[in-house]
Amino acid sequence: MKLVRYGEKGGEKPGVLDANGAIRDLSGVIGDISSETLSPELLARLSGLDPETLPLVDGSPRYGAPVGKIGKFICVGLNYADHAAETGKAPPPEPVLFAKATTAVCGPNDDVEIPRGSDRTDWEVELGIVIGSRAKYVSEDDALSHVAGYVLVNDVSEREFQSERAGQWIKGKSHDTFGPTGPWLVTPEEFEDIQNIDLWLDVDGERRQTGNTRTMIFSVKHLVSYISQFMTLEPGDVISTGTPPGVGLGMKPPTFLKEGQIVTLGAAGLGEQRQKMVQA
């Protein structure tokens, strides 16, 4: 099942994709796709609906982030060994965690702002995990039962703010629009193996990133279990699981985004995103 939120920013409505990829309106069934509607019980109810019986949404509306009112946006750094190598760092012995402000979240095809004073804005295609039920001190064996689904994320980063401004990574990760998410929230039964998902990212049509989740250092189930040892994960929380190699910081010489450039990215089963870079 592929759940969406569509419409103008701040006025998104819930929807589901039918067999032809068209949006069907869920407004008569649920108010939104958020913490209140991601429980296993409600997702089971939604999966039992026949999309053909729901109103068809005309045209090609804007996609919003497929999860509304995200509670925590937790990110994992250096979670692909080859990406760690390109940044000159050793693979970490435990997951590196940081946060992205939820005000950074935007739709998958919204413009992305280059912050004022920035000349090191970078891209990062990632698999995102959406939590569906409360997780505290969960085991790896039980971790996936707390997952509502998966989303595509571009963990946009400002490298100077991240590493050279006397603070934690959140400074370089949280500018408005630095969290394009979606287009869909895809429920777990759609994937045969979440640890075998291809990811890619292009800048102005030139391939920059190619990767697969099988090369993650820490798996999805390990990350959910690990993070739940330090904080309670609540429905609607998002975990962005790290990026494969090919970021601008790792290029020789390092190459960063400029106003007017177009970033496109995608992952198998999770859809695609397209963003134009604009000046804040």
Coordinates of C-alpha atoms in Angstrom, one line a residue:
M1 CA 0.0 0.0 0.0
K2 CA 1.3 3.4 -0.9
L3 CA -0.1 6.3 1.2
V4 CA 0.2 9.9 0.1
R5 CA -0.6 13.4 1.3
Y6 CA -1.6 15.7 -1.6
G7 CA -2.6 19.3 -2.1
E8 CA -1.2 22.8 -1.3
K9 CA 1.3 23.2 1.6
G10 CA -0.6 23.3 4.9
G11 CA -3.7 21.9 3.4
E12 CA -2.7 18.4 2.4
K13 CA -5.3 15.6 2.2
P14 CA -4.7 11.9 2.8
G15 CA -4.8 9.5 -0.2
V16 CA -3.8 6.1 -1.4
L17 CA -2.5 5.0 -4.8
D18 CA -4.6 2.6 -6.8
A19 CA -3.3 -0.1 -9.1
N20 CA -2.8 2.4 -11.9
G21 CA -0.8 4.8 -9.7
A22 CA -3.7 7.3 -9.5
I23 CA -4.4 9.0 -6.2
R24 CA -7.7 8.1 -4.4
D25 CA -9.0 10.4 -1.7
L26 CA -9.0 9.0 1.8
S27 CA -10.5 12.1 3.4
G28 CA -13.8 10.3 4.0
V29 CA -12.0 7.6 6.0
I30 CA -9.2 9.4 7.9
G31 CA -8.4 13.0 8.6
D32 CA -4.6 12.8 7.9
I33 CA -1.7 10.4 7.7
S34 CA 0.1 11.1 10.9
S35 CA 0.8 9.7 14.4
E36 CA -2.9 9.1 15.0
T37 CA -3.4 7.0 11.9
L38 CA -0.2 4.9 11.6
S39 CA -1.1 2.1 14.1
P40 CA -1.0 -1.5 12.8
E41 CA -4.7 -1.8 13.4
L42 CA -5.6 1.3 11.3
L43 CA -3.1 0.4 8.6
A44 CA -4.7 -3.0 8.4
R45 CA -8.1 -1.4 8.0
L46 CA -6.8 0.9 5.2
S47 CA -5.2 -2.0 3.4
G48 CA -8.6 -3.8 3.4
L49 CA -10.2 -1.0 1.4
D50 CA -10.8 -1.3 -2.3
P51 CA -9.1 1.9 -3.8
E52 CA -11.5 1.8 -6.7
T53 CA -14.4 2.6 -4.4
L54 CA -12.7 5.8 -3.2
P55 CA -13.0 9.2 -5.1
L56 CA -10.5 9.7 -7.9
V57 CA -8.3 12.8 -7.5
D58 CA -8.2 14.7 -10.8
G59 CA -5.1 16.2 -12.3
S60 CA -1.6 16.1 -10.9
P61 CA -1.7 17.7 -7.5
R62 CA 1.4 18.5 -5.4
Y63 CA 2.7 15.8 -3.2
G64 CA 3.3 16.8 0.4
A65 CA 5.5 14.9 2.8
P66 CA 3.6 11.6 3.3
V67 CA 3.6 11.9 7.1
G68 CA 2.1 14.9 8.7
K69 CA 3.1 16.3 12.1
I70 CA 6.4 14.3 12.3
G71 CA 7.4 14.2 15.9
K72 CA 11.1 13.4 15.7
F73 CA 13.3 13.4 12.6
I74 CA 16.3 11.3 13.6
C75 CA 19.1 10.7 11.2
V76 CA 22.0 8.2 11.0
G77 CA 25.4 9.4 9.9
L78 CA 28.2 7.4 8.1
N79 CA 26.0 4.3 7.8
Y80 CA 27.5 3.1 4.5
A81 CA 31.1 2.0 4.7
D82 CA 31.9 3.4 1.2
H83 CA 30.4 6.8 2.2
A84 CA 32.4 6.9 5.4
A85 CA 35.5 6.2 3.3
E86 CA 34.8 9.1 0.9
T87 CA 34.6 11.5 3.9
G88 CA 37.9 10.2 5.2
K89 CA 36.3 8.6 8.3
A90 CA 36.4 5.1 9.7
P91 CA 33.2 3.1 9.9
P92 CA 31.7 3.9 13.3
P93 CA 31.5 1.1 15.9
E94 CA 27.9 2.2 16.8
P95 CA 25.3 4.2 14.9
V96 CA 26.0 8.0 14.7
L97 CA 22.8 9.8 15.6
F98 CA 21.7 13.4 15.0
A99 CA 18.5 15.2 14.6
K100 CA 17.0 17.3 11.8
A101 CA 14.5 20.0 12.8
T102 CA 11.0 19.0 11.7
T103 CA 10.6 22.5 10.1
A104 CA 13.0 21.2 7.5
V105 CA 10.4 18.8 6.2
C106 CA 8.9 19.5 2.8
G107 CA 7.3 17.8 -0.1
P108 CA 9.4 15.6 -2.5
N109 CA 9.2 18.1 -5.4
D110 CA 9.2 21.4 -3.5
D111 CA 12.0 23.9 -4.1
V112 CA 15.0 23.5 -1.8
E113 CA 16.5 26.6 -0.4
I114 CA 20.3 27.3 -0.3
P115 CA 20.8 29.1 3.0
R116 CA 22.0 32.6 3.1
G117 CA 25.8 32.7 3.2
S118 CA 26.1 29.0 2.1
D119 CA 28.4 27.7 -0.6
R120 CA 28.5 24.1 0.6
T121 CA 25.0 22.8 0.3
D122 CA 25.0 19.1 -0.4
W123 CA 22.7 16.2 -1.3
E124 CA 22.1 12.8 0.3
V125 CA 19.6 10.2 -1.0
E126 CA 18.4 8.0 1.9
L127 CA 15.9 5.4 3.0
G128 CA 13.6 6.6 5.7
I129 CA 11.8 4.5 8.3
V130 CA 8.4 5.6 9.6
I131 CA 7.5 4.4 13.1
G132 CA 3.9 3.1 13.5
S133 CA 3.8 2.0 17.2
R134 CA 5.6 3.0 20.4
A135 CA 9.0 1.5 20.7
K136 CA 11.0 1.5 23.9
Y137 CA 13.8 -0.9 24.6
V138 CA 12.7 -3.2 21.7
S139 CA 14.8 -6.1 20.5
E140 CA 16.0 -6.5 16.9
D141 CA 13.7 -9.5 16.6
D142 CA 10.7 -7.2 17.5
A143 CA 11.9 -4.0 15.8
L144 CA 10.2 -4.3 12.4
S145 CA 6.8 -4.8 14.1
H146 CA 7.0 -1.1 15.1
V147 CA 7.6 0.1 11.5
A148 CA 4.6 1.5 9.7
G149 CA 6.5 1.9 6.4
Y150 CA 9.3 3.5 4.4
V151 CA 9.9 6.8 2.6
L152 CA 12.4 8.3 0.3
V153 CA 14.4 11.2 2.0
N154 CA 16.9 13.7 0.7
D155 CA 19.0 14.6 3.7
V156 CA 20.1 18.0 2.4
S157 CA 23.1 19.3 4.3
E158 CA 25.2 22.4 4.6
R159 CA 28.7 21.1 5.2
E160 CA 30.2 24.3 6.7
F161 CA 27.4 24.7 9.1
Q162 CA 27.5 21.0 9.9
S163 CA 31.2 20.7 10.7
E164 CA 32.8 24.1 11.1
R165 CA 30.4 26.2 13.1
A166 CA 31.3 25.0 16.6
G167 CA 28.3 22.9 17.2
Q168 CA 26.6 19.6 16.5
W169 CA 25.5 18.4 13.0
I170 CA 21.9 19.7 13.5
K171 CA 23.1 23.2 12.4
G172 CA 23.9 21.9 8.9
K173 CA 20.9 19.7 8.6
S174 CA 17.9 21.8 9.6
H175 CA 17.4 24.7 7.3
D176 CA 13.9 25.0 5.9
T177 CA 13.3 22.6 3.0
F178 CA 16.4 20.4 4.0
G179 CA 14.1 17.4 4.5
P180 CA 12.3 16.5 1.2
T181 CA 10.3 13.4 2.1
G182 CA 8.1 11.1 -0.1
P183 CA 6.3 11.0 -2.5
W184 CA 4.8 7.9 -0.8
L185 CA 4.8 6.1 2.5
V186 CA 5.1 2.5 1.4
T187 CA 4.0 -0.2 3.9
P188 CA 6.4 -3.1 4.6
E189 CA 4.6 -5.8 2.8
E190 CA 5.5 -4.1 -0.5
F191 CA 9.2 -5.1 0.0
E192 CA 10.6 -8.5 -0.3
D193 CA 13.8 -7.4 1.5
I194 CA 14.3 -3.8 2.7
Q195 CA 18.0 -4.5 2.9
N196 CA 18.2 -4.8 -0.9
I197 CA 16.9 -1.5 -2.2
D198 CA 18.6 0.4 -5.0
L199 CA 19.0 4.2 -4.5
W200 CA 20.3 6.8 -6.9
L201 CA 20.6 10.6 -7.2
D202 CA 21.4 12.9 -10.1
V203 CA 22.3 16.6 -10.3
D204 CA 21.3 18.3 -13.6
G205 CA 20.9 14.8 -15.1
E206 CA 24.4 13.6 -14.1
R207 CA 24.5 10.6 -11.8
R208 CA 26.2 11.3 -8.5
Q209 CA 25.0 8.6 -6.2
T210 CA 24.3 4.9 -6.7
G211 CA 23.9 2.6 -3.8
N212 CA 22.0 -0.3 -2.2
T213 CA 20.7 -0.7 1.3
R214 CA 22.6 -4.1 1.5
T215 CA 25.8 -2.1 2.1
M216 CA 24.4 -0.3 5.2
I217 CA 26.7 -0.9 8.2
F218 CA 23.7 -1.0 10.6
S219 CA 20.4 -2.6 9.3
V220 CA 16.9 -1.2 9.6
K221 CA 16.0 -3.5 12.4
H222 CA 19.3 -2.8 14.3
L223 CA 18.7 1.0 14.0
V224 CA 15.1 0.8 15.3
S225 CA 16.2 -1.4 18.2
Y226 CA 19.4 0.7 18.9
I227 CA 17.6 4.1 18.9
S228 CA 14.9 2.7 21.2
Q229 CA 17.5 2.1 23.9
F230 CA 18.1 5.9 24.1
M231 CA 14.7 7.4 23.4
T232 CA 11.1 6.3 23.0
L233 CA 10.1 6.1 19.4
E234 CA 6.6 7.3 18.8
P235 CA 4.2 6.9 15.9
G236 CA 5.0 9.4 13.2
D237 CA 8.7 9.6 14.0
V238 CA 11.0 9.3 11.0
I239 CA 14.5 7.7 11.0
S240 CA 16.7 8.6 7.9
T241 CA 19.2 5.7 7.7
G242 CA 22.2 7.2 6.0
T243 CA 23.5 7.8 2.5
P244 CA 25.6 5.8 0.0
P245 CA 28.7 7.3 -1.6
G246 CA 28.7 10.1 -4.1
V247 CA 27.9 13.2 -2.1
G248 CA 29.4 16.5 -3.1
L249 CA 31.7 16.6 -0.1
G250 CA 33.4 13.4 -1.3
M251 CA 34.0 14.6 -4.9
K252 CA 37.5 15.7 -6.0
P253 CA 37.4 18.6 -5.8
P254 CA 34.3 18.9 -3.5
T255 CA 31.3 20.1 -5.5
F256 CA 28.2 21.7 -4.1
L257 CA 24.8 22.9 -5.2
K258 CA 24.1 26.2 -6.9
E259 CA 20.9 28.2 -7.5
G260 CA 18.9 26.9 -10.4
Q261 CA 20.3 23.3 -10.4
I262 CA 17.9 20.4 -10.4
V263 CA 18.3 17.4 -8.1
T264 CA 16.4 14.2 -8.9
L265 CA 16.6 11.0 -6.8
G266 CA 14.8 7.8 -6.2
A267 CA 14.7 4.3 -4.7
A268 CA 13.2 1.1 -5.9
G269 CA 9.6 0.9 -4.7
L270 CA 9.7 4.3 -3.0
G271 CA 9.2 6.6 -6.0
E272 CA 11.2 9.7 -7.1
Q273 CA 11.8 13.3 -6.1
R274 CA 12.7 16.4 -8.1
Q275 CA 13.9 19.6 -6.5
K276 CA 15.0 23.0 -7.9
M277 CA 17.6 24.8 -5.9
V278 CA 16.6 28.4 -5.0
Q279 CA 18.2 31.1 -2.9
A280 CA 16.8 31.6 0.6

